[in-house]
């Protein structure tokens, strides 16, 4: 049976379903609970009686089955948009044995978790602990929080969800055994801590946690962890630790657990580009980044040339000391004028050797590469700067699962899929006139703008306060120190209607333009035809001879690419230099 590849479900944490890059509204709380129950039994029938008992554990109303059927109908239409009323659909079916949700393994995080765990067990059974550990950690990376979080508590207490939590704990124990055998216990420490909070009286789990802490060189923490669980066992059960936990404690006391040595080839990378010397302004944006540092990912977006990379590098240098395991930098070439965007696989093949994995040990399959990458980063505190991202899929495989890492992404696109997955968006606007003047002065010195403030103001106006344009003009002025700023302003004045004096700006705009669909590119070219700086969907429809709905879709596409800006609901503006670029395109034969 074929499935919609863009439909994804998550139940190992907050219940979530996405279609493409959009989160689906899962409806009423009990409807969400029904979906969660179907997901944990995906591919197997769930008897109607079990559904009723799960949704109404304290007693079902007489209309319970009618309500269940209504929820099933709503879920069918949600999961298969356009499904005719009363049509059975292919996703959610009903048979004599109950309701069944049909999904593929890659569509449900629980199924991916189980598939990876099975592969890990096979590797462990054949004496291959290192690949087993990679699969175990990748499996545990699917776990994002309390199972089926967000559904009503009575339904959440159903035994099926508790069994999944026990499954997660069992897998964590097996992963810890593999990590201790490989001498890399740091890969499982975060998972051990989370599992211990889930099952605080599990002595086998705590024994692994004590040993892993000691093997990481954290003997005092290992002894404190033992003492904490010992007190808990006495208080809750009135018993002393059993043989397994006691043996682990004894080994730590006798210092029989050797610390796992740090491999020399896992030395702390420091790949950030040089800190920009001409940086100035952007204090509000820097404050936002400082606040956003608690997130696992931050997405900087904005039009070409607005200074996303410069700001990202500036802040990354400021924040670097918070990430003791180093900083990685990857130019994803999303809008490189000469090269195609870098694939996620190519990026991983560059990053993994930097992280200490020899090239000959890199797996061939992209999924295995991504799993190995997450395993290597597990337990580490690193800052990743992923610059010039093209789309969500390019970035998704490069996001570490380790809670100690922060990923800073820059892109000309909105990348709503990353935002839906939890990345914190930070759109960049043009700098203020004062900041733009400060940028100019920082490049050429304060004396020349101070000597001719009117010319400096005119230069900033002709550049539309766009940082890239200011940098181009400032570079020319700096290379001719005897040239008055008035002459620079006059040159820009003469070139109005053309980007000949701002070649790098034209190149940056063209790199975004070449990735537009044909209909969106045509509308961008038409923006120069007497429509002024402000545009509505109605005006765009008339301009391009389109329906209003089609014009609105294209305007939204241009806005996502940051080639226009929705300055107010339904009103779009284009930067003055982008309108000049559009006019140049429109004049082409």
XYZ file of C-alpha atoms in Angstrom:
589
model
C 0.000 0.000 0.000
C 1.296 3.440 -0.970
C 1.435 6.213 1.584
C 1.663 9.969 1.415
C 5.389 10.488 2.028
C 4.788 13.899 3.551
C 2.563 12.635 6.411
C 4.420 12.160 9.699
C 3.306 11.235 13.234
C 5.001 11.701 16.596
C 3.861 9.980 19.793
C 7.166 9.592 21.695
C 6.599 12.994 23.248
C 3.869 15.557 22.532
C 1.337 14.036 20.136
C 1.847 15.606 16.722
C 0.977 15.023 13.077
C 2.330 16.977 10.133
C 1.395 17.036 6.473
C 4.314 18.413 4.514
C 5.576 21.293 6.610
C 2.221 22.041 8.255
C 1.071 20.860 11.676
C -2.365 19.255 11.590
C -5.039 20.383 14.043
C -5.865 17.110 15.784
C -9.159 18.353 17.172
C -10.851 17.666 20.493
C -8.822 16.150 23.373
C -10.559 12.774 23.122
C -10.033 12.712 19.345
C -6.322 13.285 20.011
C -6.391 10.412 22.510
C -7.997 8.150 19.891
C -5.254 8.995 17.381
C -2.560 8.312 20.002
C -4.079 4.909 20.762
C -4.250 4.046 17.046
C -0.650 5.171 16.558
C 0.816 2.999 19.302
C -1.014 0.044 17.716
C -0.252 1.193 14.139
C -0.911 -1.574 11.626
C -2.883 -3.631 14.157
C -6.606 -3.442 14.918
C -7.778 -1.734 18.094
C -11.100 -3.222 19.263
C -13.918 -0.730 19.688
C -14.365 -1.822 23.293
C -10.751 -0.997 24.101
C -11.128 2.458 22.500
C -14.218 3.192 24.602
C -12.515 1.972 27.776
C -9.454 4.127 27.064
C -11.433 7.299 26.295
C -13.878 6.904 29.208
C -12.042 4.883 31.895
C -14.502 5.989 34.572
C -17.558 4.955 32.609
C -18.686 5.555 29.042
C -21.867 7.425 28.019
C -24.561 5.631 26.059
C -23.501 7.534 22.923
C -19.842 6.469 23.228
C -19.709 4.474 19.972
C -21.399 7.268 18.022
C -18.783 9.695 19.349
C -15.967 7.287 18.408
C -17.364 6.961 14.866
C -17.549 10.758 14.588
C -13.929 11.073 15.731
C -12.856 8.384 13.263
C -14.572 10.273 10.427
C -12.844 13.510 11.416
C -9.456 11.796 11.556
C -9.997 10.210 8.135
C -10.691 13.595 6.564
C -7.758 15.144 8.405
C -5.273 12.479 7.299
C -6.614 12.303 3.738
C -7.662 15.817 2.664
C -10.279 15.720 -0.070
C -11.693 12.354 1.008
C -15.421 12.266 0.061
C -17.938 12.061 2.933
C -18.510 8.532 4.241
C -15.670 7.202 2.063
C -13.671 4.509 3.924
C -10.259 5.923 2.990
C -6.998 3.985 2.940
C -5.434 5.249 6.160
C -8.014 4.493 8.818
C -10.168 1.426 8.236
C -12.709 -0.534 10.248
C -13.063 -4.290 10.235
C -14.731 -6.907 12.360
C -11.765 -6.842 14.735
C -11.686 -3.058 15.249
C -10.171 0.116 13.831
C -6.763 0.020 12.156
C -4.404 2.900 11.260
C -2.134 2.062 8.318
C 1.339 3.669 8.415
C 4.851 2.982 7.193
C 7.816 2.688 9.566
C 9.320 6.004 8.479
C 6.051 7.845 9.160
C 5.792 7.194 12.926
C 8.534 7.921 15.453
C 7.515 4.886 17.545
C 7.903 2.566 14.558
C 11.272 4.100 13.682
C 12.329 3.621 17.312
C 11.356 -0.042 17.220
C 12.998 -0.667 13.853
C 16.281 0.881 14.998
C 16.132 -1.045 18.270
C 15.699 -4.322 16.377
C 18.722 -3.524 14.216
C 20.745 -2.608 17.313
C 19.856 -5.898 19.003
C 20.962 -7.865 15.921
C 24.302 -6.044 15.877
C 24.796 -6.621 19.616
C 23.908 -10.319 19.278
C 26.628 -10.759 16.633
C 29.311 -9.068 18.756
C 29.267 -5.661 17.003
C 28.766 -3.181 19.858
C 29.745 -0.013 17.956
C 27.070 -0.228 15.214
C 24.673 -1.488 17.891
C 25.326 1.659 19.926
C 24.751 3.909 16.888
C 21.361 2.292 16.272
C 20.419 2.368 19.973
C 21.231 6.074 20.293
C 19.427 6.932 17.057
C 16.420 5.010 18.378
C 16.483 6.897 21.680
C 16.828 10.194 19.819
C 13.234 9.648 18.622
C 12.098 10.076 22.246
C 11.247 13.737 22.913
C 9.328 13.639 26.196
C 6.437 11.933 28.007
C 4.715 9.499 25.667
C 1.540 10.916 24.059
C 1.849 14.166 25.991
C -1.088 16.487 25.450
C -3.917 13.962 25.535
C -6.339 13.862 28.513
C -4.807 12.381 31.665
C -7.374 9.571 32.075
C -6.594 8.291 28.570
C -2.877 8.902 29.074
C -2.997 6.493 32.050
C -3.975 3.589 29.772
C -1.650 0.599 30.113
C -0.541 0.751 26.474
C 1.291 4.045 27.033
C 2.937 2.797 30.226
C 4.213 -0.234 28.311
C 5.886 2.034 25.732
C 7.652 3.875 28.559
C 8.911 0.538 29.885
C 10.108 -0.240 26.351
C 12.057 3.023 26.278
C 13.678 2.187 29.611
C 14.651 -1.319 28.441
C 16.250 0.112 25.308
C 18.154 2.662 27.398
C 19.602 -0.140 29.529
C 20.742 -2.023 26.409
C 22.205 1.180 24.937
C 24.148 1.788 28.159
C 25.610 -1.722 28.035
C 26.781 -1.123 24.451
C 28.215 2.299 25.333
C 30.136 0.944 28.319
C 31.493 -1.859 26.153
C 32.606 0.650 23.497
C 34.156 2.985 26.060
C 31.895 5.861 25.016
C 29.413 6.198 27.899
C 28.945 9.924 27.241
C 26.712 8.984 24.300
C 24.025 7.602 26.614
C 24.278 9.763 29.729
C 21.447 12.149 28.710
C 19.194 9.185 27.905
C 20.044 7.443 31.195
C 19.089 10.538 33.178
C 15.777 10.846 31.352
C 14.972 7.148 31.761
C 15.829 7.301 35.467
C 13.288 10.096 35.938
C 10.731 7.954 34.145
C 11.408 4.829 36.227
C 13.053 6.086 39.442
C 13.023 2.702 41.230
C 14.644 0.682 38.412
C 17.896 -0.560 39.966
C 19.307 -1.981 36.718
C 18.923 1.408 35.119
C 20.519 3.222 38.053
C 23.422 0.746 38.095
C 24.208 1.682 34.460
C 23.888 5.368 35.265
C 26.381 5.066 38.149
C 28.859 3.142 35.971
C 28.476 5.530 33.016
C 29.093 8.588 35.191
C 32.228 6.988 36.641
C 33.429 5.956 33.181
C 33.094 9.586 32.097
C 35.447 10.604 34.898
C 32.626 11.954 37.079
C 33.205 9.743 40.130
C 31.756 12.178 42.684
C 28.542 12.429 40.645
C 28.418 8.639 40.347
C 28.623 8.226 44.123
C 26.021 10.968 44.645
C 23.687 9.266 42.158
C 24.020 5.980 44.063
C 23.327 7.668 47.395
C 20.261 9.399 45.971
C 18.693 6.185 44.698
C 19.640 4.325 47.899
C 17.681 6.843 49.948
C 14.764 6.643 47.534
C 14.599 2.849 47.820
C 14.616 3.035 51.612
C 11.966 5.756 51.691
C 9.621 4.316 49.062
C 10.068 0.546 49.459
C 11.851 0.111 52.768
C 14.641 -1.917 51.120
C 18.372 -1.537 50.591
C 19.879 -1.592 47.058
C 20.054 -5.027 45.472
C 23.104 -6.931 44.262
C 23.418 -5.248 40.827
C 23.306 -1.662 42.083
C 25.519 -2.503 45.072
C 28.113 -4.099 42.760
C 28.182 -0.987 40.606
C 28.678 1.173 43.705
C 31.504 -1.056 44.927
C 33.310 -0.860 41.578
C 33.146 2.930 41.682
C 34.428 3.035 45.282
C 37.348 0.801 44.344
C 37.967 2.917 41.244
C 37.628 -0.148 39.057
C 35.688 1.789 36.424
C 38.173 3.365 34.068
C 37.406 6.755 32.595
C 36.813 6.615 28.874
C 39.735 8.455 27.264
C 38.969 11.401 25.006
C 40.171 10.537 21.543
C 42.702 12.974 20.195
C 40.820 13.150 16.917
C 37.761 14.383 18.813
C 39.658 17.559 19.664
C 37.558 20.663 20.142
C 36.805 22.099 16.652
C 36.790 25.885 16.294
C 35.501 26.456 12.783
C 33.767 29.813 13.079
C 34.740 32.340 10.397
C 36.694 35.370 11.683
C 34.622 37.784 13.741
C 33.470 40.645 11.472
C 35.584 43.699 12.318
C 33.190 46.166 10.711
C 30.134 44.982 12.661
C 28.040 47.664 14.287
C 24.442 48.145 15.427
C 21.888 45.311 15.586
C 21.654 45.567 19.375
C 17.975 44.527 19.453
C 18.732 41.482 17.303
C 21.727 40.532 19.459
C 19.524 40.775 22.545
C 16.990 38.479 20.847
C 19.735 35.966 20.076
C 20.933 36.046 23.669
C 17.390 35.265 24.787
C 16.972 32.576 22.122
C 20.116 30.743 23.244
C 17.932 28.544 25.472
C 16.432 27.030 22.310
C 17.993 24.090 20.502
C 17.828 25.859 17.123
C 17.512 29.485 16.000
C 16.613 30.474 12.442
C 17.823 33.837 11.107
C 15.946 34.864 7.954
C 15.823 37.904 5.725
C 16.257 39.277 2.210
C 19.514 38.818 0.276
C 22.228 41.131 1.559
C 20.539 42.072 4.816
C 23.413 40.789 6.959
C 22.232 37.422 8.281
C 25.640 35.749 8.114
C 27.465 38.729 9.607
C 25.082 38.849 12.564
C 25.233 35.073 13.042
C 29.042 35.010 13.062
C 29.215 38.015 15.394
C 26.882 36.411 17.931
C 28.464 32.951 17.571
C 31.822 34.380 18.657
C 30.152 35.994 21.660
C 28.441 32.731 22.659
C 31.309 30.336 21.847
C 32.548 29.986 25.429
C 29.188 28.510 26.475
C 29.886 25.490 24.248
C 33.058 23.867 25.609
C 33.098 21.043 23.044
C 33.624 23.457 20.165
C 31.968 25.177 17.222
C 31.177 23.824 13.765
C 30.536 25.932 10.667
C 28.994 24.701 7.425
C 28.206 26.809 4.359
C 25.243 24.958 2.867
C 25.494 26.996 -0.380
C 21.742 27.300 -0.599
C 21.932 30.355 -2.852
C 25.506 30.189 -4.077
C 25.682 31.894 -7.492
C 28.083 29.272 -8.892
C 27.297 25.990 -7.098
C 24.254 23.857 -6.357
C 23.051 23.681 -2.740
C 25.029 21.227 -0.655
C 23.144 18.012 0.087
C 22.684 16.924 3.682
C 24.696 13.792 2.901
C 27.637 15.833 1.567
C 27.511 18.068 4.651
C 27.578 15.035 6.953
C 30.558 13.570 5.083
C 32.403 16.818 5.763
C 31.341 17.236 9.396
C 31.846 13.690 10.689
C 35.622 13.572 10.038
C 35.902 16.941 11.810
C 34.182 15.271 14.770
C 36.745 12.460 14.766
C 35.173 9.748 12.612
C 37.747 8.422 10.100
C 36.601 8.672 6.491
C 36.875 4.922 5.917
C 34.353 4.319 8.744
C 31.614 6.489 7.277
C 28.551 4.419 6.331
C 27.236 4.648 2.780
C 23.513 5.092 3.559
C 22.355 8.681 4.273
C 20.166 7.562 7.200
C 23.104 5.742 8.779
C 25.271 8.835 8.320
C 22.680 10.980 10.097
C 22.407 8.432 12.920
C 26.173 8.305 13.366
C 26.309 12.124 13.427
C 23.713 12.313 16.201
C 25.542 9.580 18.112
C 28.871 11.410 17.927
C 27.251 14.649 19.129
C 25.294 12.942 21.899
C 26.306 14.282 25.295
C 28.433 17.059 23.807
C 27.917 20.816 24.097
C 28.564 22.349 20.713
C 27.538 25.392 18.683
C 26.698 24.738 15.033
C 26.431 27.525 12.465
C 24.629 26.307 9.338
C 24.861 29.187 6.895
C 22.773 29.840 3.767
C 20.286 26.976 4.069
C 18.140 26.211 1.034
C 15.258 24.235 2.525
C 14.118 22.309 5.591
C 15.204 18.877 4.365
C 18.766 20.080 3.810
C 18.969 21.125 7.470
C 16.900 18.467 9.246
C 19.578 15.752 9.166
C 22.170 18.207 10.514
C 20.271 19.066 13.701
C 21.854 17.332 16.714
C 19.564 15.642 19.211
C 21.863 16.406 22.149
C 20.241 18.933 24.515
C 23.605 20.624 25.062
C 23.934 21.783 21.453
C 22.658 24.942 19.753
C 22.207 25.212 15.993
C 22.166 28.666 14.409
C 20.742 28.601 10.872
C 20.658 31.402 8.306
C 18.420 31.333 5.244
C 16.739 33.585 2.720
C 13.621 31.427 3.075
C 11.177 31.126 5.940
C 11.762 27.344 6.396
C 8.421 26.890 8.143
C 9.136 23.181 8.577
C 12.038 23.983 10.899
C 9.901 26.453 12.835
C 7.184 23.804 13.188
C 9.841 21.404 14.513
C 10.804 23.885 17.239
C 13.408 26.223 15.715
C 12.997 29.749 17.037
C 12.573 32.217 14.123
C 14.339 35.579 14.100
C 13.524 37.567 10.939
C 15.925 40.430 10.170
C 14.682 43.817 9.031
C 16.716 46.640 7.519
C 18.905 48.542 9.977
C 17.774 51.978 11.063
C 19.162 55.017 9.253
C 21.399 55.720 12.250
C 22.760 52.171 12.203
C 23.239 52.332 8.415
C 25.271 55.540 8.814
C 27.285 53.826 11.544
C 28.003 50.901 9.180
C 29.287 53.327 6.544
C 31.451 55.148 9.102
C 32.825 51.854 10.454
C 34.044 50.938 6.963
C 35.558 54.252 5.887
C 36.253 56.037 9.177
C 34.177 58.626 10.978
C 35.945 61.663 9.556
C 34.563 61.551 6.004
C 30.854 61.190 6.941
C 31.331 63.854 9.606
C 32.828 66.201 6.980
C 29.896 65.728 4.576
C 26.866 64.382 6.466
C 24.486 65.231 3.614
C 26.451 63.045 1.190
C 26.571 60.231 3.749
C 22.787 60.468 4.168
C 22.333 60.364 0.387
C 24.557 57.283 0.062
C 22.532 55.473 2.720
C 19.292 56.429 0.947
C 20.538 55.217 -2.473
C 21.587 51.935 -0.839
C 18.158 51.538 0.740
C 19.926 50.882 4.084
C 20.788 47.408 2.756
C 24.005 46.286 4.517
C 25.432 44.530 1.430
C 24.912 47.625 -0.723
C 26.496 49.792 1.963
C 29.483 47.440 2.141
C 29.954 47.589 -1.654
C 29.862 51.385 -1.724
C 32.033 51.672 1.389
C 34.661 49.364 -0.133
C 34.887 51.649 -3.175
C 35.120 54.754 -0.994
C 37.745 53.139 1.245
C 39.901 52.202 -1.753
C 39.853 55.861 -2.899
C 40.498 57.803 0.320
C 40.849 61.071 -1.573
C 37.456 60.726 -3.279
C 34.865 63.027 -1.647
C 31.711 61.324 -0.442
C 29.755 63.801 -2.557
C 31.329 62.217 -5.659
C 30.352 58.740 -4.442
C 26.785 59.959 -3.863
C 26.714 61.563 -7.325
C 27.825 58.289 -8.935
C 24.971 56.456 -7.204
C 22.569 59.196 -8.274
C 23.597 58.811 -11.923
C 23.176 55.015 -11.777
C 19.591 55.108 -10.476
C 17.473 52.626 -12.414
C 20.442 50.249 -12.644
C 22.545 48.129 -10.299
C 25.748 48.709 -12.270
C 27.351 50.418 -9.273
C 26.226 47.586 -6.971
C 27.281 44.464 -8.823
C 27.452 42.239 -5.730
C 23.884 43.207 -4.852
C 22.706 42.208 -8.325
C 24.514 38.873 -7.945
C 22.871 38.234 -4.556
C 19.388 39.014 -5.896
C 19.967 36.866 -8.991
C 20.948 33.881 -6.824
C 17.488 33.979 -5.193
C 15.696 34.732 -8.458
C 17.047 31.656 -10.246
C 15.413 29.376 -7.674
C 11.924 30.834 -8.150
C 9.210 28.905 -10.006
C 8.434 30.457 -13.401
C 5.134 32.060 -12.351
C 6.645 33.643 -9.228
C 9.647 34.878 -11.261
C 7.280 36.481 -13.777
C 5.376 38.293 -11.028
C 8.649 39.571 -9.561
C 9.618 41.004 -12.964
C 6.243 42.732 -13.209
C 6.757 44.485 -9.865
C 8.686 47.186 -11.707
C 5.730 48.086 -13.957
C 4.242 51.156 -12.312
C 2.949 49.485 -9.180
C 4.964 51.562 -6.709
C 6.410 50.233 -3.481
C 3.079 48.932 -2.122
C 1.052 46.097 -3.641
C -2.103 44.139 -2.822
C -3.167 40.752 -4.143
C -5.893 42.467 -6.181
C -3.353 44.792 -7.801
C -0.958 41.923 -8.459
C -3.777 39.894 -10.020
C -4.598 42.736 -12.414
C -0.925 43.308 -13.171
C -0.196 39.658 -13.979
C -3.637 38.729 -15.397
C -4.201 36.138 -12.668
C -6.946 35.257 -10.253
C -6.657 36.974 -6.880
C -6.112 33.583 -5.240
C -3.233 32.739 -7.600
C -1.705 36.193 -7.115
C -1.889 35.848 -3.337
C -0.176 32.436 -3.527
C 2.652 33.872 -5.633
C 3.048 36.883 -3.348
C 3.273 34.530 -0.378
C 5.930 32.552 -2.253
C 7.934 35.725 -2.887
C 7.476 36.742 0.754
C 8.786 33.356 1.922
C 11.863 33.960 -0.263
C 12.128 37.466 1.296
C 11.906 39.098 -2.125
C 8.827 41.003 -0.977
C 7.673 41.795 2.533
C 4.100 41.552 3.843
C 4.276 44.901 5.612
C 0.621 44.681 6.712
C -1.988 41.939 6.264
C -2.647 41.716 2.529
C -0.169 44.495 1.615
C 3.229 43.703 0.165
C 6.276 45.883 -0.365
C 9.497 45.324 -2.274
C 12.827 46.922 -1.399
C 13.774 49.762 -3.761
C 16.866 47.921 -5.019
C 14.819 44.779 -5.658
C 12.444 46.864 -7.781
C 15.466 48.113 -9.736
C 16.585 44.491 -10.170
C 13.083 43.529 -11.358
C 13.135 46.386 -13.877
C 16.490 45.173 -15.223
C 15.020 41.698 -15.665
C 11.949 43.107 -17.382
C 14.138 44.991 -19.886
C 15.978 41.858 -20.932
C 15.258 40.777 -24.515
